[in-house]
PDB file of C-alpha atoms in Angstrom:
ATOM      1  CA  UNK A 527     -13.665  16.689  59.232  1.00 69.00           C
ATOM      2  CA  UNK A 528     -14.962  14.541  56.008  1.00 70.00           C
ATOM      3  CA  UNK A 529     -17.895  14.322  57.325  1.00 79.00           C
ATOM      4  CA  UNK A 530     -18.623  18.160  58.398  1.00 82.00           C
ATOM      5  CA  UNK A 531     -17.297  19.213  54.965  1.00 80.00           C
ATOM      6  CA  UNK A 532     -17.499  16.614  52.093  1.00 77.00           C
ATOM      7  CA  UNK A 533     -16.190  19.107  49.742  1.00 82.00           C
ATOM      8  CA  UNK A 534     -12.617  19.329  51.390  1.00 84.00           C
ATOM      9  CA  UNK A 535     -12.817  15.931  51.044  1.00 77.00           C
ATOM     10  CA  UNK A 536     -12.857  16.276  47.351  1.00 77.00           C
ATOM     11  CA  UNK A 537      -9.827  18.324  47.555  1.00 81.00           C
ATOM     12  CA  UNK A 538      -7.795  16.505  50.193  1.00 79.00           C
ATOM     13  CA  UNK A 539      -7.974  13.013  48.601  1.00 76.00           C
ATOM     14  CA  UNK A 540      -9.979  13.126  45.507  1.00 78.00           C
ATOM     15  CA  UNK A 541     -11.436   9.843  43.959  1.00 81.00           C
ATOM     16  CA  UNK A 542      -8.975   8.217  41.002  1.00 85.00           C
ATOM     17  CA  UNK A 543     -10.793   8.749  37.654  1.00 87.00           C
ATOM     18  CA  UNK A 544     -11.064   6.247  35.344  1.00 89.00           C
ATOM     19  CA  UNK A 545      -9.845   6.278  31.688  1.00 88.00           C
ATOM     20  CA  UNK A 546     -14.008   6.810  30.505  1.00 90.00           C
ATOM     21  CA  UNK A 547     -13.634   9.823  32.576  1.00 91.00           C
ATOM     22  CA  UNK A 548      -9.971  11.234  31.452  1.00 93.00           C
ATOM     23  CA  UNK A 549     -11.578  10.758  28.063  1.00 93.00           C
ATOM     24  CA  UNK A 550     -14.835  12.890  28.623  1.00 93.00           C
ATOM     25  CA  UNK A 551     -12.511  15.932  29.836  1.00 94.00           C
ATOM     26  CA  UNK A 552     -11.140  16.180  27.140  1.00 97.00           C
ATOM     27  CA  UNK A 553     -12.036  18.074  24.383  1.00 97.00           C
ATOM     28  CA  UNK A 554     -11.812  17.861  20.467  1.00 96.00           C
ATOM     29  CA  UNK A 555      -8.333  18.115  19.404  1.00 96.00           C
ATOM     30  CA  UNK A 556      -6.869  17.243  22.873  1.00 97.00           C
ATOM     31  CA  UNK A 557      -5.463  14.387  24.197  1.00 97.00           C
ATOM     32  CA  UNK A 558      -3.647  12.778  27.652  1.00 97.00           C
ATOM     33  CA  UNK A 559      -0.701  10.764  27.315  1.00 98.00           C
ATOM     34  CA  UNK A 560       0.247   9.148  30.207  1.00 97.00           C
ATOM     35  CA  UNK A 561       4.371   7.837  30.349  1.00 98.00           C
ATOM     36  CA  UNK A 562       5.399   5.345  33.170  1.00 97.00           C
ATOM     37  CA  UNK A 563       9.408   4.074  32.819  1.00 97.00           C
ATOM     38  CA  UNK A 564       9.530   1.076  34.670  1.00 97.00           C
ATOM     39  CA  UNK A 565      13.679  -1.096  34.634  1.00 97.00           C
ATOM     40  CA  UNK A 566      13.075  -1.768  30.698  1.00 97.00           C
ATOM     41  CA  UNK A 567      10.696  -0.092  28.947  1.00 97.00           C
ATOM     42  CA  UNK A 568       8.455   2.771  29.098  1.00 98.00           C
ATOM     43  CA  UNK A 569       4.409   2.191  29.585  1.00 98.00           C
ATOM     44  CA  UNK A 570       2.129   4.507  27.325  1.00 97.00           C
ATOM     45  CA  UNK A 571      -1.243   4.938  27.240  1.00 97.00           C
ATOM     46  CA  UNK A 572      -2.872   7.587  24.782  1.00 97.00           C
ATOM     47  CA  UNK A 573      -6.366   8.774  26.114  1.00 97.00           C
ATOM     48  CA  UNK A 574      -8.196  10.987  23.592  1.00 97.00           C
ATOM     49  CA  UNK A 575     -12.383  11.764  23.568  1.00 95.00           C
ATOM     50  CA  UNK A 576     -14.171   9.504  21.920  1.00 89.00           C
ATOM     51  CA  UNK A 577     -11.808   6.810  21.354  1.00 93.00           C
ATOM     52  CA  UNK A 578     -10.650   4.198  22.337  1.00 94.00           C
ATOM     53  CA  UNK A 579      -7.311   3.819  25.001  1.00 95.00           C
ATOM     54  CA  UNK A 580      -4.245   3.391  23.038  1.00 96.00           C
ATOM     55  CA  UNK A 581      -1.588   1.182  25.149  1.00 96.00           C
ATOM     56  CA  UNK A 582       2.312   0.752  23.824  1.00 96.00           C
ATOM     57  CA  UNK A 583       5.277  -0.667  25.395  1.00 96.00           C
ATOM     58  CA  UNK A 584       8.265   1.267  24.623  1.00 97.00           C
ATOM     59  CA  UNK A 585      11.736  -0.396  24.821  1.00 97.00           C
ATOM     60  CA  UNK A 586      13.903   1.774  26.453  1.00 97.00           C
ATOM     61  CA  UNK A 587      15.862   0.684  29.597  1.00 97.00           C
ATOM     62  CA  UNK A 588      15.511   3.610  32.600  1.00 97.00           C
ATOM     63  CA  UNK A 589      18.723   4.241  33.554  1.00 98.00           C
ATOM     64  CA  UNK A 590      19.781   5.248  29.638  1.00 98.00           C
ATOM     65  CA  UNK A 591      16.325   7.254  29.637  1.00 98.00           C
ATOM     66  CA  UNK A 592      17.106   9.027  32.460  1.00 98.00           C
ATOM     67  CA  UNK A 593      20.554   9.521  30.661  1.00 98.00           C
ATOM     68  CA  UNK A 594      19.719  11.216  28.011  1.00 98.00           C
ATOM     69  CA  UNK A 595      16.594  12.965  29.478  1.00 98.00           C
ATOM     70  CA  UNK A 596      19.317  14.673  32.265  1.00 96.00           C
ATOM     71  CA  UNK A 597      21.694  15.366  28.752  1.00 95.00           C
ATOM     72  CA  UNK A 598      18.667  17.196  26.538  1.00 97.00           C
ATOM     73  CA  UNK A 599      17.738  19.103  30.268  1.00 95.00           C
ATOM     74  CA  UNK A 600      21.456  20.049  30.940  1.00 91.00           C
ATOM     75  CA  UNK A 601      21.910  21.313  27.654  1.00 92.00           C
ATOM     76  CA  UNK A 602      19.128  24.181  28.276  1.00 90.00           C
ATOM     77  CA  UNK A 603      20.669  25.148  31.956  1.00 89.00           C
ATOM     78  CA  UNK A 604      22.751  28.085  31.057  1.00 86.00           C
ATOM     79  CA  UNK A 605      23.919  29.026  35.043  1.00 85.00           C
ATOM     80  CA  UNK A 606      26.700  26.837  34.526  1.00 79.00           C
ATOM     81  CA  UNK A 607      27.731  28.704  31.643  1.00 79.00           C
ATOM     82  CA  UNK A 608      31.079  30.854  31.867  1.00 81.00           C
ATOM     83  CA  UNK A 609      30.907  33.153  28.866  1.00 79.00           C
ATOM     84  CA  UNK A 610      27.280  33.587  29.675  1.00 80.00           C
ATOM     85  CA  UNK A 611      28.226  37.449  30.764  1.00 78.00           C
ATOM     86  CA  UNK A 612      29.950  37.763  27.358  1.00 80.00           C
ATOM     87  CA  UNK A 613      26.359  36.517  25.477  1.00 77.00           C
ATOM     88  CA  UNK A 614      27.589  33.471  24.587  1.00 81.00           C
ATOM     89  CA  UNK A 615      25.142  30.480  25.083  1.00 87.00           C
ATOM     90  CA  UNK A 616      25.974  27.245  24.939  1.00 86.00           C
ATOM     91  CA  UNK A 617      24.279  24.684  22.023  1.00 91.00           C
ATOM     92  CA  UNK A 618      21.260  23.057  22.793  1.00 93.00           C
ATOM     93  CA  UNK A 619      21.004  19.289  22.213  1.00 96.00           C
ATOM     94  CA  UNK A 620      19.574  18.762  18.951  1.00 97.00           C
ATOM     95  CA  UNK A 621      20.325  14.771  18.903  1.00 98.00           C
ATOM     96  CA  UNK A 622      19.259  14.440  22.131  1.00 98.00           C
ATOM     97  CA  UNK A 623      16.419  16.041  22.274  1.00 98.00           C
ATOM     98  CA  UNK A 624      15.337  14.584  18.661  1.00 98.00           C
ATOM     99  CA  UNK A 625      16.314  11.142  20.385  1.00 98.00           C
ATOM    100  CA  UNK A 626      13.883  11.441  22.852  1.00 98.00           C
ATOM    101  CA  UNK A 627      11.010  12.291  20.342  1.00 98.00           C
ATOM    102  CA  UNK A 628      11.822   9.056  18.640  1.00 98.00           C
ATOM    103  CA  UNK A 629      11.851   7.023  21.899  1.00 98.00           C
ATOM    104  CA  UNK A 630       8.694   8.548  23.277  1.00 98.00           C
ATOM    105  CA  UNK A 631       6.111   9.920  21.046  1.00 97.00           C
ATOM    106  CA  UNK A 632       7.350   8.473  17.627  1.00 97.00           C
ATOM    107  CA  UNK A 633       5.598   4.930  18.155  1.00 96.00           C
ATOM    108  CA  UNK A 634       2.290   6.959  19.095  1.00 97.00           C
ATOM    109  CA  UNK A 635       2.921   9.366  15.835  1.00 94.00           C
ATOM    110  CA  UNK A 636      -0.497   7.974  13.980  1.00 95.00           C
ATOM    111  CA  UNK A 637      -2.964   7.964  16.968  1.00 96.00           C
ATOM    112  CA  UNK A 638      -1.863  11.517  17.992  1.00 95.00           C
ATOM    113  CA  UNK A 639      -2.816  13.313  14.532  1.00 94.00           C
ATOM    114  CA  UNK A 640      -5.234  16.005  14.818  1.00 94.00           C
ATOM    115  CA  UNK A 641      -3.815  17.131  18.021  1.00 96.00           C
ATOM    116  CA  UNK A 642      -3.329  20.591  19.229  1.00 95.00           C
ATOM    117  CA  UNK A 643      -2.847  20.291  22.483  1.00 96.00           C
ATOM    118  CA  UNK A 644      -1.209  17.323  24.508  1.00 97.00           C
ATOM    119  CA  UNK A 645      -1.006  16.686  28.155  1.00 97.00           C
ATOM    120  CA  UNK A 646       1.506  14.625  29.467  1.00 97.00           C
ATOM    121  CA  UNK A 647       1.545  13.006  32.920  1.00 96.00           C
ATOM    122  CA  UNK A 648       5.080  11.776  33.112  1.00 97.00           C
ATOM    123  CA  UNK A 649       6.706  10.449  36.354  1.00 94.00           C
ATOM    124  CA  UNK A 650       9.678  11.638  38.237  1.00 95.00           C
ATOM    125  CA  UNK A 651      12.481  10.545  35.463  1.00 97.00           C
ATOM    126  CA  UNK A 652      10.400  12.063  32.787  1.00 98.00           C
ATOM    127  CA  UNK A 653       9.245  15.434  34.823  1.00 97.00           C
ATOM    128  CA  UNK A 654      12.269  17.533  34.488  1.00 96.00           C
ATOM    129  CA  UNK A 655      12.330  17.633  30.575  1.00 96.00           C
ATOM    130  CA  UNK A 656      10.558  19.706  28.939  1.00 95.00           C
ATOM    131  CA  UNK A 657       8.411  17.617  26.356  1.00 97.00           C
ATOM    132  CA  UNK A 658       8.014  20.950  23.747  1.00 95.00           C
ATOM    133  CA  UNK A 659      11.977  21.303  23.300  1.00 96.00           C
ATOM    134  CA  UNK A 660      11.530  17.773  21.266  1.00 98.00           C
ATOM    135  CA  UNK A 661      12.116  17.596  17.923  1.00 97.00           C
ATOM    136  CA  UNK A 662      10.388  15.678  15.927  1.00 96.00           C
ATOM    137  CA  UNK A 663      12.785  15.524  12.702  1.00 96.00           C
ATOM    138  CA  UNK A 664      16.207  15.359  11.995  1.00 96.00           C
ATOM    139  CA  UNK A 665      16.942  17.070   8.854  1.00 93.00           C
ATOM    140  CA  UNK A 666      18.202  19.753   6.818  1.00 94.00           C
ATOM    141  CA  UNK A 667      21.066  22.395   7.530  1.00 94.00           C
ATOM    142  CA  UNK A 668      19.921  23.866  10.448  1.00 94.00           C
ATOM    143  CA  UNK A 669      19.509  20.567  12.257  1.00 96.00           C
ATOM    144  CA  UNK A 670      23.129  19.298  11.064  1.00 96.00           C
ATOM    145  CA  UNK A 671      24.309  22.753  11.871  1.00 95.00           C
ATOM    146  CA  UNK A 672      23.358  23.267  15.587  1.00 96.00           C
ATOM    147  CA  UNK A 673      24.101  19.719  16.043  1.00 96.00           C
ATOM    148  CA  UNK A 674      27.533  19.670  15.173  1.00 96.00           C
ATOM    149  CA  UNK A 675      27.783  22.467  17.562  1.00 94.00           C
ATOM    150  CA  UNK A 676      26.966  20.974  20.328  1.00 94.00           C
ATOM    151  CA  UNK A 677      28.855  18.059  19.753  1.00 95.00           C
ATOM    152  CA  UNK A 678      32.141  19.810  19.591  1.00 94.00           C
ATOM    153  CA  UNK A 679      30.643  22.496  22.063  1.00 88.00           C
ATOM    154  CA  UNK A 680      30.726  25.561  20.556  1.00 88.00           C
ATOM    155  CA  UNK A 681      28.508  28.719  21.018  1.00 90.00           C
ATOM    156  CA  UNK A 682      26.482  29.675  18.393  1.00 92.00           C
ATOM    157  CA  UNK A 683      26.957  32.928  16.145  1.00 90.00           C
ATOM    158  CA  UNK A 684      23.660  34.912  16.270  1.00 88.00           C
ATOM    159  CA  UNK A 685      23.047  33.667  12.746  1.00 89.00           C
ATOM    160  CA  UNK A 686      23.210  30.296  14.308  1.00 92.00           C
ATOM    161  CA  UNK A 687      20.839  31.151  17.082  1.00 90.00           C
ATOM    162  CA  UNK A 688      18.337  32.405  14.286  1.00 93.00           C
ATOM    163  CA  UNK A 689      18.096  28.163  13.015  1.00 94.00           C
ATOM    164  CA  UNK A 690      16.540  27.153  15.776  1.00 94.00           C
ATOM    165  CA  UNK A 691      13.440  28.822  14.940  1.00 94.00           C
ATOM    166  CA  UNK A 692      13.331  26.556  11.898  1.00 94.00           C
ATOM    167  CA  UNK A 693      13.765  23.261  13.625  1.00 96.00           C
ATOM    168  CA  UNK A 694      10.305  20.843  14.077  1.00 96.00           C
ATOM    169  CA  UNK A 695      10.117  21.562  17.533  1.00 96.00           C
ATOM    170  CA  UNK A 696       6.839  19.854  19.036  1.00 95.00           C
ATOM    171  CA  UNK A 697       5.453  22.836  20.732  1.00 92.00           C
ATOM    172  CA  UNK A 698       5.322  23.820  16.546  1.00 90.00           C
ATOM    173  CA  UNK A 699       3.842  20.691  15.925  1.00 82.00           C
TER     174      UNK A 699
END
């Protein structure tokens, strides 16, 4: 079947590209971060065009990773949610999902200036959480604000709802 049509092949059970060839895919302003959590720490390499690999061990032990990376992804799933008919939505995460920006792309903050768009390969603990619902600060009012909400649980007032639009979430950044 290979044989009679190479280019299914291709398809089927492509060839492994090497970092060289990640980085010529990419264009200006892009780069690939790749995130493997192994029992205690997290491996990261940075690929961007033109430059060189980035490596970085991150310490962070896997089962408190996936901890908190099941917390920040709970915290969006509003089925659960009992006053959800009445239009109240529970509070999102804010320290979690801040937490996880720290843990993961904070010791990568310098090589990744300049860029607008970031692909992430993660692995099966990473995959479920969505990587543009980080935040990458902690401050001010609105942070404190929808923070303390969901630590004590409570559903936000539509004036409450309205501060999330001024958090640092990465998708912004």
């Amino acid at each position: 079947l290979f044989a009679a049509f190479p280019r299914y092949a291709e398809l089927a059970a492509p060839e492994p590209i090497d970092l060289a060839g990640t980085a010529r895919l990419l264009h200006p302003g892009e780069a690939l971060l790749s995130l493997h959590p192994i029992e205690d720490r997290v491996l990261a390499w940075l690929v961007r065009p033109e430059r060189s690999p980035i490596y970085r061990d991150i310490v962070v032990r896997r089962p408190e990773l996936a901890a908190l990376v099941s917390r920040v992804r709970s915290s969006l799933d509003q089925s659960a949610n009992p006053d959800l008919p009445a239009g109240r939505l529970l509070p999102f995460d804010v320290e979690g999902a801040h937490a996880l920006y720290t843990t993961l792309l904070a010791p990568l903050a310098g090589e990744l200036a300049g860029v607008r768009h970031l692909f992430i390969v993660p692995d099966e603990v990473l995959l479920p959480l969505p990587f543009a619902a980080l935040l990458s600060r902690a401050e001010g009012e609105p942070h404190q604000t929808l923070a303390e909400l969901h630590a004590r649980g409570l559903s936000p007032t539509p004036a409450q709802l309205a501060a999330y639009a001024k958090l640092p979430w990465l998708a912004k950044d």
